Coordinates of C-alpha atoms in Angstrom, one line a residue:
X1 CA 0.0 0.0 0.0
X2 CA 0.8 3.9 -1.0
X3 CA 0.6 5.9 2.2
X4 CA 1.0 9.5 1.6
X5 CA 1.2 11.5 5.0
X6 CA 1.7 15.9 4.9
X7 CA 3.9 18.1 6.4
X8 CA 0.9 20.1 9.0
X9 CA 2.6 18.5 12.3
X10 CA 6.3 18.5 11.0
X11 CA 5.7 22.3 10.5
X12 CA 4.1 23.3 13.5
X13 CA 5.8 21.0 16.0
X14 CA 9.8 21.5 16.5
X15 CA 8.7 18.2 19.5
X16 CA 5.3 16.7 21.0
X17 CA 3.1 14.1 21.0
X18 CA 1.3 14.7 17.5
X19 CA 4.3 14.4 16.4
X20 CA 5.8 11.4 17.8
X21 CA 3.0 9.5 17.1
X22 CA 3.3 9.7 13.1
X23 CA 7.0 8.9 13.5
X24 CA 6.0 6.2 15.5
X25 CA 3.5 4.9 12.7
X26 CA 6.4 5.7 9.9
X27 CA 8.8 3.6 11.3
X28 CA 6.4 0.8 11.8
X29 CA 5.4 1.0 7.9
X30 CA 8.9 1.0 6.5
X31 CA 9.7 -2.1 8.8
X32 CA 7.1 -3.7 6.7
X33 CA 8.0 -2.5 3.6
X34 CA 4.9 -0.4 3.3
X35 CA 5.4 2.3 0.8
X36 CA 5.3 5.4 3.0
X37 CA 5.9 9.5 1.8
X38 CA 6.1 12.4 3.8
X39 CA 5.4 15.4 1.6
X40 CA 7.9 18.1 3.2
X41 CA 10.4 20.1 2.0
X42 CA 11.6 22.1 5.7
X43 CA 11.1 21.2 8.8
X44 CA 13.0 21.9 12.2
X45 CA 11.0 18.9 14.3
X46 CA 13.6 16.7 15.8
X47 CA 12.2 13.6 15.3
X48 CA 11.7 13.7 11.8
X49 CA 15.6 15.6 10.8
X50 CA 16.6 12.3 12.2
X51 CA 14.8 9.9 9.9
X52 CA 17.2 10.2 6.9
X53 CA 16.0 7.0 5.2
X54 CA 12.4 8.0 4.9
X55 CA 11.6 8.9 1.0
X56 CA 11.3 12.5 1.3
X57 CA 13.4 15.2 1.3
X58 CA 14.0 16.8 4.6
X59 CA 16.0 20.9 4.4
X60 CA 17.1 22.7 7.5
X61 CA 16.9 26.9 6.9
X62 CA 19.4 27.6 9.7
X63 CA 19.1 30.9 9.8
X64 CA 16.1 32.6 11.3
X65 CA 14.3 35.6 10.2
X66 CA 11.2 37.5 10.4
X67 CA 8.7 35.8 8.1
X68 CA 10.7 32.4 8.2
X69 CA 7.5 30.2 9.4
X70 CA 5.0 31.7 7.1
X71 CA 8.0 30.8 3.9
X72 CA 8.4 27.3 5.3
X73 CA 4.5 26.9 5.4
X74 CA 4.0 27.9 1.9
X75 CA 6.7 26.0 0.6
X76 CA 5.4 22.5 2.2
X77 CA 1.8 23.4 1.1
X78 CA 2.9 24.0 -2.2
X79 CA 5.2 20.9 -2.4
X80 CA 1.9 18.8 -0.8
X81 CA -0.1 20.0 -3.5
X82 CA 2.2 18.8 -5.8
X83 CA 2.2 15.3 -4.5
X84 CA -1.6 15.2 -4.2
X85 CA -1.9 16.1 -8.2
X86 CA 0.8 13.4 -9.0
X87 CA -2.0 11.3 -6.9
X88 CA 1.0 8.8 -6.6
X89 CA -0.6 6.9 -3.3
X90 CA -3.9 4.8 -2.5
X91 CA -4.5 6.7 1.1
X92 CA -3.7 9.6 2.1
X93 CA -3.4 11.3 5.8
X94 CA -3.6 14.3 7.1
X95 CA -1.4 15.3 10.1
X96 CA -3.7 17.7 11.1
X97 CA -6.6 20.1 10.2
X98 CA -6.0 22.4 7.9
X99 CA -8.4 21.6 4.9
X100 CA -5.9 23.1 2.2
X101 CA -6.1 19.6 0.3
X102 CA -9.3 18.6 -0.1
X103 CA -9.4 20.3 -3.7
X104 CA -6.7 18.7 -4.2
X105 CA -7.2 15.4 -2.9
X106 CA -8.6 12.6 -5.2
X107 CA -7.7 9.8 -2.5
X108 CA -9.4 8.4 -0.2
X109 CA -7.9 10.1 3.4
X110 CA -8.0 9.0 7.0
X111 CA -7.6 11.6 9.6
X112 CA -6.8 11.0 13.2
X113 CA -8.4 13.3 16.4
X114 CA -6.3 13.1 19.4
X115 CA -8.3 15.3 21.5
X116 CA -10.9 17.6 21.6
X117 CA -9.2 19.8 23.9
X118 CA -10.2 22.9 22.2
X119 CA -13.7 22.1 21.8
X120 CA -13.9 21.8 25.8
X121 CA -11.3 24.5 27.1
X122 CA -9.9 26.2 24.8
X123 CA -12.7 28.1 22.9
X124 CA -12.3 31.7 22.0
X125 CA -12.7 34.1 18.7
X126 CA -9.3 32.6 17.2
X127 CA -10.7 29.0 17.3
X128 CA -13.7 29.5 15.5
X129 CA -12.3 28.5 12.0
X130 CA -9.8 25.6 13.7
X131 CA -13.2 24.2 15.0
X132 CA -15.2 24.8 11.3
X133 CA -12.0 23.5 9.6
X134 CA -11.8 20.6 12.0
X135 CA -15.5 19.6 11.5
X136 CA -15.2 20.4 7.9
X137 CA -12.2 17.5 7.7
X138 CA -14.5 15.0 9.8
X139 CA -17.6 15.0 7.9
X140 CA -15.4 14.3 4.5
X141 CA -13.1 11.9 5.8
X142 CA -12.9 8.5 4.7
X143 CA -12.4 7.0 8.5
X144 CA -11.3 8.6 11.5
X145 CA -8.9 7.8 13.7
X146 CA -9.5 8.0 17.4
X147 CA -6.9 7.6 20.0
X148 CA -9.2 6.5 22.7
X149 CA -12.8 5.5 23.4
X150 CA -12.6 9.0 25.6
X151 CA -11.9 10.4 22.1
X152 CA -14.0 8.6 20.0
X153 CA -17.1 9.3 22.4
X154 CA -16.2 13.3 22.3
X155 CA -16.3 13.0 18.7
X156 CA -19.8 11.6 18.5
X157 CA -21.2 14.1 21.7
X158 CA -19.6 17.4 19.6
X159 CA -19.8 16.8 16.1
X160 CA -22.5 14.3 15.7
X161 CA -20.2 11.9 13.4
X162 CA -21.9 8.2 12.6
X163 CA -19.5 6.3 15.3
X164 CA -19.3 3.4 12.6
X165 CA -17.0 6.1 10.8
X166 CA -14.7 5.6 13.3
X167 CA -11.9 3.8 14.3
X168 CA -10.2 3.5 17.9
X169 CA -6.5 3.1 17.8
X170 CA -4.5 3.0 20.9
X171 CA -0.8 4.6 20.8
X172 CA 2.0 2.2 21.9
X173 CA 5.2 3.0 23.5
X174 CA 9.0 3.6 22.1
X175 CA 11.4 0.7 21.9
X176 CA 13.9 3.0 23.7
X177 CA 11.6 2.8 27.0
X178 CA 12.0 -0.9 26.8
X179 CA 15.8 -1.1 27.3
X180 CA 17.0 1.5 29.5
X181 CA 20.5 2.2 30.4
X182 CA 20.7 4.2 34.3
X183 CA 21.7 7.4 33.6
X184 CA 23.2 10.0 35.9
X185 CA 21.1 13.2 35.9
X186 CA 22.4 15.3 38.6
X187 CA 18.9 15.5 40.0
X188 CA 17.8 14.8 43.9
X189 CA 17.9 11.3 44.6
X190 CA 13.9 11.0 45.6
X191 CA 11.7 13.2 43.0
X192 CA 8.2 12.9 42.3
X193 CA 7.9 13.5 38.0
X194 CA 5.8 15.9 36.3
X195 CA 6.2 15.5 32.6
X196 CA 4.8 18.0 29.7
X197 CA 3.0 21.5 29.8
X198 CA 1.2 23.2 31.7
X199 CA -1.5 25.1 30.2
X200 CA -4.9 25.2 32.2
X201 CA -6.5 22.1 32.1
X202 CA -2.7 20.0 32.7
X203 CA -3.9 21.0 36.1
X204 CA -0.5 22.0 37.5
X205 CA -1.8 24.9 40.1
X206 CA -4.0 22.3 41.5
X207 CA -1.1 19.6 41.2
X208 CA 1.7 21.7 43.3
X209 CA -0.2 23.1 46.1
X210 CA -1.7 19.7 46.8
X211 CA 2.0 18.8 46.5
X212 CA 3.2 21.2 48.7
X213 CA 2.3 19.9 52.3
X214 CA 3.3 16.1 50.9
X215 CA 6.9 18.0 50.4
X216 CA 7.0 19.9 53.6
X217 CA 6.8 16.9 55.4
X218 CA 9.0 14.9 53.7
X219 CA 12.7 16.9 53.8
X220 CA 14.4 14.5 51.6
X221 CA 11.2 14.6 48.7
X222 CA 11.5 16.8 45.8
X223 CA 9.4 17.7 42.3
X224 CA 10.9 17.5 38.9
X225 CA 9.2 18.7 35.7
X226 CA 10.1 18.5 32.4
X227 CA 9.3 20.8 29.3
X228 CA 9.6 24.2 28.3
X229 CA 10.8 26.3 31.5
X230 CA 9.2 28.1 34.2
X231 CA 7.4 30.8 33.3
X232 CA 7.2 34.5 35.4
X233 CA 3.8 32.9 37.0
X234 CA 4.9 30.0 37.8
X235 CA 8.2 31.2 39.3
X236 CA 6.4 33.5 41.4
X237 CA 3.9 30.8 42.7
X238 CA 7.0 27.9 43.2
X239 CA 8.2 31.1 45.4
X240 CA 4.7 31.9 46.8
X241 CA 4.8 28.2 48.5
X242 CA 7.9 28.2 49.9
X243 CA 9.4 25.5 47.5
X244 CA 11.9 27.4 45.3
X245 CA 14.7 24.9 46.6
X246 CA 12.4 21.7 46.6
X247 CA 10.9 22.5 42.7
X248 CA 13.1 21.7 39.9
X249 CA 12.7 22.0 35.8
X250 CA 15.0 19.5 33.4
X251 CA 15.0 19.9 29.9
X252 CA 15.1 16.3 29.3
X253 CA 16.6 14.8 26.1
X254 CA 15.3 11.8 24.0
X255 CA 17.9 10.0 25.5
X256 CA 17.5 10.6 29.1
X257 CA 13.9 10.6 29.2
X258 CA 14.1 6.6 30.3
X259 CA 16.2 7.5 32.9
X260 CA 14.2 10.5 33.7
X261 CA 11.0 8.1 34.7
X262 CA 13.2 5.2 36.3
X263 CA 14.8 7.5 38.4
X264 CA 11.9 8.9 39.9
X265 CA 9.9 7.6 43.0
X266 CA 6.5 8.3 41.3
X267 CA 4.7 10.1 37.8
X268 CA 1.7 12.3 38.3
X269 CA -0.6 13.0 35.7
X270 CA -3.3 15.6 37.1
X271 CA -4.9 16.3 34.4
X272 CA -8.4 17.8 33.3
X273 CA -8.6 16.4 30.5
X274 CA -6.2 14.3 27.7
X275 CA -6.9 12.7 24.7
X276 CA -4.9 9.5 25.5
X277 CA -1.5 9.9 28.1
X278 CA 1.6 8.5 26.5
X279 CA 3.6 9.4 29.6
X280 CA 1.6 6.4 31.4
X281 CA 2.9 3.7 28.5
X282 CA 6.6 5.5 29.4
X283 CA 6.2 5.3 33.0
X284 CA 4.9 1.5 32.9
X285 CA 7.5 0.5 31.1
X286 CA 9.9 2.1 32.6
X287 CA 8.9 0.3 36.1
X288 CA 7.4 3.5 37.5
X289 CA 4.1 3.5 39.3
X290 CA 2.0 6.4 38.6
X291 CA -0.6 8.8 40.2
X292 CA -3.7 9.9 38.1
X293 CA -6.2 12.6 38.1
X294 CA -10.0 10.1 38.0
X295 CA -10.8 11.1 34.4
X296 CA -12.6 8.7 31.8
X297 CA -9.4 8.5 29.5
X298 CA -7.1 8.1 32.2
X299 CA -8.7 5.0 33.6
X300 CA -9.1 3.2 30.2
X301 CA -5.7 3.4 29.5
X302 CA -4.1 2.5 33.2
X303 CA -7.0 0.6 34.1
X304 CA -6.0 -1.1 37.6
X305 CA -2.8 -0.7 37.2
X306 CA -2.2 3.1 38.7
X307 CA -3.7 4.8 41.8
X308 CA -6.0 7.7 40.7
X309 CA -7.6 10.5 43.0
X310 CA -10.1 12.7 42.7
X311 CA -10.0 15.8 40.6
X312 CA -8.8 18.8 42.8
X313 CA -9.4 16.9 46.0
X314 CA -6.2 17.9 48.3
X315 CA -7.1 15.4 50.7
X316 CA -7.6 12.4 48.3
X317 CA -4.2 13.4 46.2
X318 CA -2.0 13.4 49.8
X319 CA -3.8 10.1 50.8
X320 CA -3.1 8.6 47.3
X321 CA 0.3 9.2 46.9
X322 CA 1.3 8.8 50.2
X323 CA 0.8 5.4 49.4
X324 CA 2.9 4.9 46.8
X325 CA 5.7 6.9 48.3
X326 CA 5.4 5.0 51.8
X327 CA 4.2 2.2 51.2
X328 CA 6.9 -0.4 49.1
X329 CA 4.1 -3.0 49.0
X330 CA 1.8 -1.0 46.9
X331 CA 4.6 0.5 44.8
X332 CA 5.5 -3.5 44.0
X333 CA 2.1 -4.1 43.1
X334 CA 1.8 -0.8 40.9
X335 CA 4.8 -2.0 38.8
X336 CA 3.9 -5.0 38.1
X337 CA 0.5 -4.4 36.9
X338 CA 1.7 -1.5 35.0
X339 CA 3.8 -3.9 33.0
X340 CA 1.2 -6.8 32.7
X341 CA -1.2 -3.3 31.2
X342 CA 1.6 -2.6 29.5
X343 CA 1.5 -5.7 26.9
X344 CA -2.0 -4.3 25.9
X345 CA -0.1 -1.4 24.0
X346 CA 2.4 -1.7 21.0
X347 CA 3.2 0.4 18.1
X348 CA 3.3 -2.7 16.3
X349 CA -0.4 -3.4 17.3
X350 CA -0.9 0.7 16.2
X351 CA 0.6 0.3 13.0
X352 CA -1.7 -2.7 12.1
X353 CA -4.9 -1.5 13.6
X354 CA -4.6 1.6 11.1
X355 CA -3.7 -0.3 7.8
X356 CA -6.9 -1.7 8.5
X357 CA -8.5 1.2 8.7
X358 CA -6.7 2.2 5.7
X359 CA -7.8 -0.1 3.9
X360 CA -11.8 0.5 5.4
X361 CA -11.4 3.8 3.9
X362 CA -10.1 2.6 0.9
X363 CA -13.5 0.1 -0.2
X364 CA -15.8 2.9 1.0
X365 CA -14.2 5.4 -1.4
X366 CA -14.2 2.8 -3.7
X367 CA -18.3 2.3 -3.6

């Protein structure tokens, strides 16, 4: 099979989850031998620079400039174009929502939702045509792709799409999580680990102060997050607590990210609201047992094999991770489970699980 995937993620992501995940699914396809094409031309995402035996052409502009993004969008649109005239490919997929191609399009596509978070928290005046193109690209699609039954169940609720459209695909986990090699990370010897941003609904006001008290009473306990740095609010209320010396940030690499989990005493994930949770298939496999905010998605992906506690209930967040911090027993049992849930998730399963739907989207273009 012809896949052809576009350059939308590769040009707005320079790292994340979006992302990652089509990497994931690209190097899946050419293990196979699966004909697979990225149509870009530039991109500075670090994932894909690295890729050099994927058929496309990857360019770095080094230099930047005023008007650089808006020259590197243009030129990938114009190259995608190009590709979808050739109409060299028997599917083709979308990396995110802009509709640019459907004129161009004479394929059958598959586009895949991972969340609806702007439907439920982020609405204002500038996501008004995101949302019409977004609905725009799931009415025409051949199948959707849904990350999670959280997901596909949003999709139905918001945009009234015929759940028989859709197609729920779970993410798996990188090989690299699988064999890690201890690294040294200068970081306090007992952290709890808070990985990602920390826009609203990641819940990290609610996640620290609750924190706070656990860490007061516990002198040899610290917090380490990872992702972009501290910003002047977030300084100020790390300072407002009292935990400027107990609070650290660590710009993590691909590399040390194992190492980042393994090293840790515990993950939190105190979420709102997420689409799926890749950091639970990193901490599971990476024998580290993990706190959860008690949200729909969170507990079909961990199932029983996490502790959860109740959205922005201080009391219930002390009690649950006191448990895993104190009490080696339950940590045992945590691990364990998380690596028996674990086998439930592969890239391998991912990559299979889609051809499939490829193909779905293929005989219904077909009649």
């Amino acid at each position: 099979m012809k896949i052809l995937f576009d350059h939308q993620t590769f040009t707005l992501q320079k790292f994340g989850g979006i992302s990652k995940y089509f990497i994931e699914l690209l190097n899946q396809f050419n293990l196979t031998g699966d004909k697979c094409n990225v149509a870009v031309l530039y991109s500075d995402n670090i994932y894909l620079n690295k890729k050099a035996y994927y058929n496309f052409i990857v360019l770095i502009l080094k230099n930047h400039f005023k008007g650089r993004n808006k020259i590197i969008n243009f030129l990938n649109i114009t190259f995608n174009k190009y590709k979808l005239i050739q109409s060299d490919f028997d599917v083709f997929h979308p990396t995110y929502y802009d509709p640019y191609f459907l004129r161009y399009c004479k394929k059958p596509f598959v586009i895949t939702v991972h969340d609806l978070i702007h439907e439920k928290y982020l609405i204002h005046l500038n996501s008004q045509k995101f949302l019409a193109d977004k609905r725009e690209l799931l009415e025409k699609a051949s199948r959707i792709i849904a990350i999670s039954n959280t997901t596909k169940s949003d999709i139905v609720s918001i945009y009234k799409i015929d759940e028989t459209k859709i197609d729920v695909i779970h993410h798996g986990v990188n090989e690299s999580f699988n064999n890690i090699k201890t690294r040294h990370l200068n970081l306090p010897k007992r952290y709890v680990l808070f990985m990602g941003q920390r826009n609203e609904y990641k819940n990290f006001n609610f996640f620290i102060k609750a924190l706070k008290s656990v860490l007061d009473d516990d002198n040899e306990l610290h917090l380490v997050c990872s992702g972009i740095p501290f910003n002047k609010k977030e300084i100020e209320l790390i300072e407002d607590l009292g935990l400027t010396i107990k609070v650290h940030h660590f710009d993590a690499s691909e590399i040390q990210l194992p190492s980042l989990y393994a090293n840790s005493v515990c993950f939190v994930f105190p979420s709102i609201y997420e689409g799926f949770g890749m950091p639970i298939l990193e901490a599971f496999a990476t024998k580290t047992p993990c706190l959860l905010s008690d949200t729909p998605c969170f507990r079909e992906i961990a199932a029983d094999a996490a502790l959860f506690f109740k959205l922005d209930d201080f009391d219930d967040f002390k009690e649950q991770i006191s448990k895993i911090l104190y009490y080696k027993s339950i940590k045992e049992i945590l691990v364990n489970k998380g690596t028996e849930r674990l086998s439930e998730f592969s890239w391998q399963r991912t990559k299979a699980l889609t051809l499939e739907s490829y193909k779905k989207a293929i005989s219904s273009y077909e009649k």
